[in-house]
Amino acid sequence: QQEGPSGTMFSYSTKLTNNSGENQTYSLSAEGAPEGWNVTFTPSDAGNATSSVPVDAGATSSITVAVTPSQNVTAGEYPLTLTANCAGENLELPVIVKITGSYGLAAATPTGNLSVKAFAGETQDAILSIQNTGNIDLTNVSLKAQASTDWKVTFDQDEISDIPAGESKEVTAHITPAKDAILGDYAVIVTASNDVASSNCDLRVSVQNHTGWGVVAIVIIVALVFGLGYVIRKFGRR
């Protein structure tokens, strides 16, 4: 039995002996390998992996078997059977691959865009994606935020009860800048964590003016200019 985290390539040194009185060519395979796993057989006297190997009568061939699990494999024990078959002989070698647990979280947005537009004193929503990047289910993942003074950040759920291995859950953050926030960019750091994993998502919140108020301001300024010009012309003639 060999063990390791997902992404590990497990290597087994095996020997295949031809006990028959004739030269044989053995077909090599692995039974019980889950979908997405890769199993290769490389004889010591060959540079490349192969699915068959010739062995002379009474001789022994050393073969390295490499087992590479899929990236999204979950923790646990996986029994495999290595087989070598020829016309008159069927040989089997049982092995066990044990995938140990790995924990991981990734907090981001579904689109990868970390920029948020907002207005002072008004709530703006941001969708977050919390992904379990490990191979063990995660439970009780809490969400917290750090923001500027007088800002308010809440979530539609403060805690995610469970995130299965390799899957994601979406959460909505409600971001309210301070009423007196001036125009500019601000950082809001969202942290997703439990007792074994954590991840930060750094949002850039851009506080802007309402376009409508900008137009009103321009109209008022233009009106004042024309009004002042009228006053100057009227009283300047006196």
XYZ file of C-alpha atoms in Angstrom:
238
model
C 0.000 0.000 0.000
C 1.181 3.505 -0.847
C -0.380 6.761 0.243
C -0.189 10.446 -0.627
C -2.295 13.518 -1.478
C -4.163 13.966 -4.745
C -1.806 14.841 -7.582
C 0.783 12.291 -6.411
C 2.151 9.733 -8.871
C 2.507 6.354 -7.142
C 5.285 4.089 -8.374
C 5.492 0.290 -7.886
C 8.525 -1.852 -8.722
C 7.326 -5.269 -9.884
C 8.878 -8.406 -11.365
C 7.252 -10.641 -13.967
C 8.666 -14.198 -14.164
C 7.916 -16.556 -17.045
C 7.762 -19.994 -15.447
C 6.598 -21.701 -18.617
C 8.877 -23.600 -20.930
C 8.260 -21.205 -23.813
C 8.878 -17.566 -24.617
C 5.767 -15.496 -23.875
C 4.401 -12.033 -24.546
C 2.322 -10.754 -21.654
C -0.504 -8.234 -21.971
C -0.365 -5.695 -19.113
C -3.350 -3.878 -17.601
C -4.828 -2.523 -14.385
C -8.303 -3.505 -13.248
C -10.392 -1.396 -10.903
C -8.778 1.955 -11.749
C -11.395 4.743 -11.435
C -12.256 6.891 -14.424
C -9.631 9.551 -15.089
C -6.770 7.569 -13.538
C -3.679 6.788 -15.603
C -1.709 3.554 -15.152
C 1.465 2.876 -17.179
C 3.889 -0.086 -17.366
C 7.552 0.523 -18.191
C 9.957 -2.459 -18.443
C 13.467 -1.804 -17.138
C 14.999 -2.600 -20.532
C 12.656 -0.195 -22.374
C 12.572 3.572 -22.341
C 8.859 3.971 -22.920
C 5.666 2.699 -21.336
C 4.027 -0.253 -23.022
C 0.896 -2.403 -22.795
C 2.753 -5.679 -23.419
C 6.165 -7.165 -22.676
C 8.002 -10.232 -24.056
C 9.655 -12.518 -21.497
C 11.827 -15.449 -22.422
C 11.179 -18.874 -20.913
C 12.472 -18.982 -17.334
C 13.434 -15.285 -17.374
C 12.237 -12.357 -15.254
C 11.355 -8.835 -16.406
C 11.434 -5.866 -14.011
C 8.533 -3.512 -14.640
C 7.810 -0.121 -13.073
C 4.113 0.577 -12.697
C 3.142 4.252 -12.386
C -0.328 5.106 -11.068
C -1.541 8.698 -11.408
C -4.985 9.443 -9.856
C -7.261 12.127 -11.265
C -6.887 15.636 -9.857
C -10.363 15.675 -8.306
C -10.060 12.336 -6.514
C -11.486 12.247 -3.009
C -9.652 10.888 0.002
C -9.854 7.141 0.612
C -8.408 3.750 -0.283
C -8.550 2.502 -3.876
C -7.776 -1.180 -4.575
C -6.309 -1.971 -7.997
C -5.343 -5.277 -9.585
C -2.309 -5.330 -11.884
C -2.613 -8.116 -14.444
C -0.214 -9.856 -16.830
C -1.890 -12.263 -19.241
C -0.539 -14.544 -21.940
C -1.848 -17.579 -23.812
C -1.334 -19.997 -20.971
C -1.023 -17.864 -17.851
C -2.981 -15.151 -16.027
C -1.091 -13.376 -13.252
C -2.523 -10.855 -10.791
C -0.969 -8.478 -8.258
C -3.339 -6.552 -5.936
C -2.205 -3.088 -4.772
C -3.872 -0.351 -2.736
C -3.549 3.381 -3.384
C -4.493 5.510 -0.396
C -5.324 9.150 -1.110
C -4.792 11.290 1.962
C -6.919 14.331 2.681
C -6.053 17.823 1.491
C -7.922 20.990 2.454
C -8.274 24.139 0.387
C -10.516 27.163 -0.150
C -10.581 29.761 -2.909
C -12.682 32.911 -2.570
C -13.266 34.864 -5.778
C -16.057 36.078 -8.053
C -17.717 33.845 -10.679
C -16.378 36.040 -13.488
C -12.978 36.814 -11.969
C -13.787 40.551 -11.987
C -12.951 41.973 -8.551
C -14.117 45.547 -9.279
C -17.397 46.849 -7.828
C -19.074 50.200 -8.538
C -20.995 51.827 -5.698
C -22.394 55.139 -4.453
C -21.900 56.747 -1.050
C -24.516 55.574 1.432
C -26.130 53.126 -0.987
C -25.925 49.319 -0.905
C -24.354 47.499 -3.829
C -24.389 43.702 -4.176
C -21.394 41.590 -5.212
C -21.636 37.873 -6.030
C -18.829 35.743 -4.579
C -17.830 32.172 -5.390
C -16.420 30.086 -2.532
C -14.729 26.956 -3.905
C -13.537 23.864 -2.066
C -10.212 23.169 -3.805
C -9.362 20.181 -1.598
C -10.509 16.570 -1.752
C -12.386 16.523 1.560
C -15.809 18.094 2.153
C -15.674 21.336 4.158
C -18.241 22.358 6.762
C -19.108 25.554 8.642
C -17.289 27.980 6.348
C -17.775 31.460 7.827
C -17.650 34.753 5.931
C -16.242 38.016 7.261
C -15.255 41.334 5.713
C -12.815 44.167 6.402
C -13.694 47.608 5.050
C -13.087 51.311 5.649
C -14.477 53.169 8.667
C -18.282 53.572 8.660
C -18.667 51.145 5.786
C -21.085 48.236 6.206
C -20.630 44.781 4.651
C -23.095 41.945 5.250
C -23.803 38.630 3.532
C -26.970 36.807 2.537
C -25.534 33.979 4.655
C -22.798 34.435 7.240
C -21.870 30.755 7.163
C -21.953 28.035 4.525
C -22.933 24.762 6.164
C -21.039 22.537 3.735
C -19.071 22.659 0.472
C -18.407 19.246 -1.117
C -14.895 18.545 -2.379
C -14.250 20.215 -5.730
C -17.496 22.199 -5.697
C -18.408 25.867 -5.179
C -21.124 27.807 -3.405
C -22.200 31.360 -4.275
C -22.715 34.061 -1.667
C -23.964 37.631 -2.057
C -22.106 40.414 -0.275
C -24.097 43.587 0.467
C -21.627 46.503 0.440
C -22.676 49.940 1.728
C -20.057 52.729 1.586
C -20.103 55.446 4.241
C -22.496 58.320 3.535
C -19.600 60.773 3.448
C -17.297 58.569 1.346
C -15.450 60.659 -1.211
C -14.967 59.569 -4.807
C -12.245 56.977 -5.294
C -11.283 53.324 -4.925
C -11.537 51.431 -1.650
C -10.494 47.917 -0.609
C -12.968 45.433 0.839
C -11.365 42.158 1.942
C -13.696 39.163 2.229
C -12.408 36.153 4.167
C -13.891 32.657 3.901
C -12.607 30.249 6.538
C -13.239 27.328 8.835
C -10.964 25.470 11.238
C -8.809 23.862 8.500
C -8.725 26.264 5.527
C -9.123 29.936 4.633
C -8.953 32.288 1.657
C -9.227 36.032 1.015
C -10.948 37.845 -1.836
C -9.765 41.450 -2.309
C -12.523 43.549 -3.856
C -11.895 47.036 -5.245
C -14.945 49.203 -4.660
C -15.096 52.360 -6.764
C -17.273 55.072 -5.184
C -18.810 57.218 -7.920
C -21.202 60.100 -8.447
C -24.684 59.600 -9.827
C -24.671 60.740 -13.474
C -28.008 62.475 -13.018
C -26.671 64.709 -10.252
C -23.708 65.572 -12.475
C -26.037 66.766 -15.208
C -28.063 68.802 -12.699
C -24.883 70.400 -11.401
C -23.838 71.383 -14.940
C -27.267 72.855 -15.644
C -27.116 74.891 -12.416
C -23.636 76.178 -13.261
C -24.702 77.156 -16.791
C -27.792 78.888 -15.401
C -25.683 80.817 -12.895
C -23.263 81.916 -15.644
C -26.081 83.158 -17.837
C -27.793 84.816 -14.866
C -24.596 86.553 -13.831
C -24.040 87.724 -17.417
C -27.562 89.119 -17.537
C -27.059 91.001 -14.268
C -23.766 92.445 -15.488
C -25.263 93.591 -18.801
C -28.354 95.062 -17.146
C -26.622 97.003 -14.427
C -23.521 97.747 -16.469
C -25.512 100.036 -18.753
C -26.502 102.271 -15.858
